Tab-separated table of C-alpha atoms in Angstrom:
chain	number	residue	atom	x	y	z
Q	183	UNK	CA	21.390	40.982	53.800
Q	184	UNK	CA	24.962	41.617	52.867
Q	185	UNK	CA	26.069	38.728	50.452
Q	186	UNK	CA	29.632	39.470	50.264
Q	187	UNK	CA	31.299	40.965	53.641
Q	188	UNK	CA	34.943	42.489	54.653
Q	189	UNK	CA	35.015	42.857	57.837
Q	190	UNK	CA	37.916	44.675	57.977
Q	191	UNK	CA	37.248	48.342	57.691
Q	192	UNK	CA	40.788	49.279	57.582
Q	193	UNK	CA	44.154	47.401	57.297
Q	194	UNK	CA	47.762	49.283	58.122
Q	195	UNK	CA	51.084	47.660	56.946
Q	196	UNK	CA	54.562	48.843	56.224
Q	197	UNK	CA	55.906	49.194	53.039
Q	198	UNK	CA	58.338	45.859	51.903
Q	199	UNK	CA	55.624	43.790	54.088
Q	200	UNK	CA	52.526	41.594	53.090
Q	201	UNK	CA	49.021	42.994	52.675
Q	202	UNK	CA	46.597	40.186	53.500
Q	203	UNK	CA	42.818	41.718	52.759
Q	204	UNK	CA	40.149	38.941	53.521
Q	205	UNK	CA	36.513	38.824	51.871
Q	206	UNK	CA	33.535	36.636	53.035
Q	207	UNK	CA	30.672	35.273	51.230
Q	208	UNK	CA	27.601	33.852	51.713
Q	209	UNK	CA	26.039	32.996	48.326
Q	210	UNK	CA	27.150	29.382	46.851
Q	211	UNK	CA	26.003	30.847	43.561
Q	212	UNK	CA	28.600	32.658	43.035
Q	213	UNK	CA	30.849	31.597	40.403
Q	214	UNK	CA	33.244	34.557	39.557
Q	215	UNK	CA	35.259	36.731	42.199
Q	216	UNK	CA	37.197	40.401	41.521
Q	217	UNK	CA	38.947	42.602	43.551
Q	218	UNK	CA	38.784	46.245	42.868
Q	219	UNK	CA	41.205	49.525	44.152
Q	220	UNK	CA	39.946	52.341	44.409
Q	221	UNK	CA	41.405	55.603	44.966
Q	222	UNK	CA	39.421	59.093	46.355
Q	223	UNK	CA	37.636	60.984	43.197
Q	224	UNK	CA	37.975	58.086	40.884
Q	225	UNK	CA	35.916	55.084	40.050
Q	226	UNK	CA	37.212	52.055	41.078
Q	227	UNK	CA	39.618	49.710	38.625
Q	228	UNK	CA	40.015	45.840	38.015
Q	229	UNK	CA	42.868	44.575	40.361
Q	230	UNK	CA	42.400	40.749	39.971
Q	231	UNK	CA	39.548	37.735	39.434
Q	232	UNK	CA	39.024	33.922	40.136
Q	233	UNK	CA	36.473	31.804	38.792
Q	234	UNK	CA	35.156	29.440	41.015
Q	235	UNK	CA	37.120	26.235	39.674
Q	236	UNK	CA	40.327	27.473	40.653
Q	237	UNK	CA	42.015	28.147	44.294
Q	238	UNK	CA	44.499	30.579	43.126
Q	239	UNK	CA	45.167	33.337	40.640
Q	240	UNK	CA	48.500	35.347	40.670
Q	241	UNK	CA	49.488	38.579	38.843
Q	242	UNK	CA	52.745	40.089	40.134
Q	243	UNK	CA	52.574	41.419	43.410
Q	244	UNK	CA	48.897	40.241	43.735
Q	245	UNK	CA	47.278	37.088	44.275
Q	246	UNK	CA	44.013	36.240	45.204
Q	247	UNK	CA	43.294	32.738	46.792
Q	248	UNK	CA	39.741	31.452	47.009
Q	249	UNK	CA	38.571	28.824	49.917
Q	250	UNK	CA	34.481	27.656	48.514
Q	251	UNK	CA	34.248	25.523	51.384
Q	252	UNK	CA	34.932	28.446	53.714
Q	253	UNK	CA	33.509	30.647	51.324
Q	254	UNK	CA	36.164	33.019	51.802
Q	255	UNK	CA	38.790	34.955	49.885
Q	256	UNK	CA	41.669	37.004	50.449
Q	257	UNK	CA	43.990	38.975	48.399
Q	258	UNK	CA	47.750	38.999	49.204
Q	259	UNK	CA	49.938	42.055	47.921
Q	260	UNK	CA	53.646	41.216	48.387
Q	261	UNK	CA	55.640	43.306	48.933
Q	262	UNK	CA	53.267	46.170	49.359
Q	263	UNK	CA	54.336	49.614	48.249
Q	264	UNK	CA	53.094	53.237	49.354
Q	265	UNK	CA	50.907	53.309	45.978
Q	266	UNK	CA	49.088	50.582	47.110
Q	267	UNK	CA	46.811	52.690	49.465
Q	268	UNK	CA	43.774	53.086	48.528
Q	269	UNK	CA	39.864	51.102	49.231
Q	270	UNK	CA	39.570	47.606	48.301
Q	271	UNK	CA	36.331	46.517	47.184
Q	272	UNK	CA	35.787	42.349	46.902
Q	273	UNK	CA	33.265	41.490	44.799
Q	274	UNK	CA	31.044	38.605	43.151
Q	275	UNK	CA	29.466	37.228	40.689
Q	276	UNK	CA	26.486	34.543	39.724
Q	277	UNK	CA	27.314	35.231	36.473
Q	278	UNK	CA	23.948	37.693	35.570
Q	279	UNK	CA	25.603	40.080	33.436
Q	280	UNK	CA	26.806	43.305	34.332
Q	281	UNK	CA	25.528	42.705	38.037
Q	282	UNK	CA	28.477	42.405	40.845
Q	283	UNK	CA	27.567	42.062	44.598
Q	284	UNK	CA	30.105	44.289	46.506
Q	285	UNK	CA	31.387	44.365	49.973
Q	286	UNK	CA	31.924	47.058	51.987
Q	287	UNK	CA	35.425	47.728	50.946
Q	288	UNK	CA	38.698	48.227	53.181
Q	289	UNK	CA	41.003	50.803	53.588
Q	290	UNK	CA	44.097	49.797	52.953
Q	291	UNK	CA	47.058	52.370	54.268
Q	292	UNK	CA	50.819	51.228	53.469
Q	293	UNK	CA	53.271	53.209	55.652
Q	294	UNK	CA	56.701	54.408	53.598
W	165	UNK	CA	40.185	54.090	23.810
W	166	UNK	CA	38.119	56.952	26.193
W	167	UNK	CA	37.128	55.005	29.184
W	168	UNK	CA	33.623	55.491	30.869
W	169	UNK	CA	32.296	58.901	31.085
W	170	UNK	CA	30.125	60.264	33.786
W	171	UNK	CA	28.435	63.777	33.844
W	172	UNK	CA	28.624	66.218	35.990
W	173	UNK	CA	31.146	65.178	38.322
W	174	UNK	CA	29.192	67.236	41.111
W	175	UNK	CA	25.940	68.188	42.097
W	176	UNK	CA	23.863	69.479	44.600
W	177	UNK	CA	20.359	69.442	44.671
W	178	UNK	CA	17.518	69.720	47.555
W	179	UNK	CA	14.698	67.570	48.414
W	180	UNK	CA	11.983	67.225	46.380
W	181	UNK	CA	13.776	67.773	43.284
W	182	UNK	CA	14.766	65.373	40.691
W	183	UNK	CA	18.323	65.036	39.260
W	184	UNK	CA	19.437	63.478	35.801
W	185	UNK	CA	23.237	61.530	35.502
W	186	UNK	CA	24.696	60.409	32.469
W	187	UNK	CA	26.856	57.698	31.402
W	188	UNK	CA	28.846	56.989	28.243
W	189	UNK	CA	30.366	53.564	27.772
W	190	UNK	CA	33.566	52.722	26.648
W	191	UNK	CA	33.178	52.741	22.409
W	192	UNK	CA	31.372	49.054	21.589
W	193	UNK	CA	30.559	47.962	24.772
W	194	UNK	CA	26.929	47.475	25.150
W	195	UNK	CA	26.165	47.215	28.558
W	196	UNK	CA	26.022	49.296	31.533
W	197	UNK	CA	25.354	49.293	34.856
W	198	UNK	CA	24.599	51.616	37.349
W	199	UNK	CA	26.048	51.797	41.372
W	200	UNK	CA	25.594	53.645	43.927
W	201	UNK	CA	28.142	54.080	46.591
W	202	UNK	CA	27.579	55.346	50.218
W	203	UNK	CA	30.209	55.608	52.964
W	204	UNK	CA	30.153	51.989	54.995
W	205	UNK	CA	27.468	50.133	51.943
W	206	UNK	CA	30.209	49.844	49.468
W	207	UNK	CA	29.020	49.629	45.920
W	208	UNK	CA	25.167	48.822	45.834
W	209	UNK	CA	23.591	47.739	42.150
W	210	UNK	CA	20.846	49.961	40.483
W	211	UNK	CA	20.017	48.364	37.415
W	212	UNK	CA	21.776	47.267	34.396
W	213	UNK	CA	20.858	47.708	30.462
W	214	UNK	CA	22.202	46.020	27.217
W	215	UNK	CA	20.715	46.794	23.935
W	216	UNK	CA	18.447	49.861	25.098
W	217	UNK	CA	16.796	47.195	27.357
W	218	UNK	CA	17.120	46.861	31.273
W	219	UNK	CA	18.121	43.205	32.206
W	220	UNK	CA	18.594	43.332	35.667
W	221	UNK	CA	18.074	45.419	38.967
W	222	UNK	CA	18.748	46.056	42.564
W	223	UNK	CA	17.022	46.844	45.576
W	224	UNK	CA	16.053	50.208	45.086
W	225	UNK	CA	12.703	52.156	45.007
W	226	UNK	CA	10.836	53.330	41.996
W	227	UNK	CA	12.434	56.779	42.485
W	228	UNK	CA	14.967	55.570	40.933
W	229	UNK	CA	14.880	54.675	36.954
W	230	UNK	CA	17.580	54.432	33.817
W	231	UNK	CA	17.529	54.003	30.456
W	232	UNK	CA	19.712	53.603	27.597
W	233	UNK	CA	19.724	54.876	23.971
W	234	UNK	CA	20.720	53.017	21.050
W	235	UNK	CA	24.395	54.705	21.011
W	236	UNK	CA	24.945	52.842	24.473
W	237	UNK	CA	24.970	56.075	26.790
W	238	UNK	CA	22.508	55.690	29.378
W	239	UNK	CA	21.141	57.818	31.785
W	240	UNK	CA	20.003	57.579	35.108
W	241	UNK	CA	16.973	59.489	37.152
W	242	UNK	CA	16.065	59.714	40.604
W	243	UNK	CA	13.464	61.522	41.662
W	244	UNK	CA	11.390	63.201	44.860
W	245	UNK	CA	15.386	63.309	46.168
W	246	UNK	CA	16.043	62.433	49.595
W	247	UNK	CA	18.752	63.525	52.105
W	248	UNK	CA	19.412	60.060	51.771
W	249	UNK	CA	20.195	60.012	48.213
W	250	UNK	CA	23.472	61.503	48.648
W	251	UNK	CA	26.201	59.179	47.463
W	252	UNK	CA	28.939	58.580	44.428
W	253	UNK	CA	26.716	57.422	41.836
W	254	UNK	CA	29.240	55.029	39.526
W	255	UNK	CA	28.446	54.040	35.754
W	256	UNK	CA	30.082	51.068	34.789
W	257	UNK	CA	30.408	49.069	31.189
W	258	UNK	CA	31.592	45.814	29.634
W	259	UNK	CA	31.341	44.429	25.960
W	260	UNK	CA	29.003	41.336	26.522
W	261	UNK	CA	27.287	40.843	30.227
W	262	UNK	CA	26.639	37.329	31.214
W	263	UNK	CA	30.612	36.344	30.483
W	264	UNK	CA	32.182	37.262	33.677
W	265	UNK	CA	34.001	39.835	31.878
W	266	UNK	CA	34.970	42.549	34.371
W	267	UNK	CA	33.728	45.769	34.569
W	268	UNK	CA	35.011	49.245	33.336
W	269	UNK	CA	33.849	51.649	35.807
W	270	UNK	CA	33.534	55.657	35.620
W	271	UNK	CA	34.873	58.638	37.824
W	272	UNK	CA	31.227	58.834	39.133
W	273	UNK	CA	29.010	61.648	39.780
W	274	UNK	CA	28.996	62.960	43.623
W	275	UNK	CA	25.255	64.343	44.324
W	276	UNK	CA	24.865	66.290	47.293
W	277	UNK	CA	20.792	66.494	48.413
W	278	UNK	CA	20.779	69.669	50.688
C-alpha cells in the first residue's frame, strides 16, 4: 500500500527550463511534506518542506506547492541547472517522530 | 558539525548469515531512524529510537532489529540474510522527533547478500 506515490520514474528537461516533479498522496493524516535530492553514493539531503496549512513554500530556485484537496504536490525548479540531476524523493509526514513515508523517487536528468 | 555516520560503506555477505550496521548521529541529536532503500521502493522505514528506546517501526520482519546506546549511535541487525536483503541501508537523525523537524540522513551502508 504505497501512501505517497511519484509516478514519474524519470523526468528530462533542458537546462534554463522548468522542472515540474509531481508527488501523490493518499493519507489525509499527513500534516508535513519534504522533498529530498539525492545523488549516487550519498544519502539523500533536505531540499524543501510544507506544512499542511500552507499552499506554497519558496526557496530560490525551488518551490513546492501543495493541493490537500487533490492531495497532491509538486516541486518546481526554475530555471533548472545541470547540478540539479539527481533522484527526488517526496515525502510525508503524520507528524510521529523521526518516521517519513517516501515515494518512489524520480530521476531527474537536466540536459546542458 | 560531523554529519551522520554510517559504517562500513560496503558489504557483502551470503545467506544465512547475519550482518551488523552502525549509525552515529549528528552530536545532540537524539533520535534516529533507520531506512532501507531498494531500486523502484524508494526509502522504506525500519524503526526509529530516541533515548535508547524504539518509538516507532515499519513493516519489516523480526529479522530485522536496532538498538541504540545512551551516546545516541545505534545499530542495526538483520539476520538469517536473504538475497532479498540487498539494498542501501540509510541512518538518519534529528534533535527532537515528533516536531516535523527534517531529517539528517547518512551516506548509507550498501550490503550485498551473495
Amino acid at each position: 500500500d504505497q501512501q505517497v506515490k511519484q509516478n514519474s520514474p524519470s523526468l528530462s528537461v533542458q537546462e534554463g527550463r522548468i522542472s515540474i516533479l509531481n508527488c501523490d498522496y493518499t493519507n489525509s493524516m499527513f500534516d508535513y511534506f519534504l522533498w529530498y535530492k539525492k545523488y549516487p553514493a550519498e544519502g539523500p539531503t533536505f531540499l524543501i518542506s510544507i506544512s499542511s496549512i500552507k499552499d506554497k513554500n519558496e526557496d530560490g530556485r525551488f518551490t513546492v506547492f501543495l493541493n490537500k484537496s487533490a492531495k497532491h504536490l509538486s516541486l518546481h525548479i526554475v530555471p533548472s541547472q545541470p547540478g540539479d540531476s539527481a533522484v527526488y524523493f517526496c515525502a510525508a509526514s503524520d507528524n510521529q517522530g523521526g518516521k517519513l513515508i517516501f515515494g518512489q523517487g524520480t530521476e531527474l536528468s537536466v540536459k546542458p | 558539525k560531523a554529519g551522520v555516520t554510517q559504517t562500513p560503506r560496503y558489504l557483502i555477505k551470503t545467506r544465512g548469515q547475519q550482518v551488523t550496521l552502525s549509525c552515529s548521529p549528528i552530536s545532540g541529536h537524539r533520535s534516529v531512524s533507520w531506512y532501507q532503500q531498494t531500486p523502484g521502493q524508494g526509502l522504506q522505514f525500519l524503526f526509529e529510537y530516541f533515548s535508547e528506546t524504539q518509538r516507532n517501526k515499519g513493516n519489516f520482519p523480526g529479522r530485522f532489529s536496532g538498538r541504540q546506546f545512551s551516546n545516541s549511535r545505534s545499530e542495526m541487525n538483520v539476520s538469517t540474510l536473504e538475497l532479498g536483503d540487498s539494498a542501501l541501508y540509510l541512518c538518519a537523525s534529528n534533535s527532537l522527533p515528533g516536531t516535523n523537524e527534517k531529517l539528517f540522513f547518512g551516506s548509507g551502508t550498501q550490503l550485498s547478500v551473495l
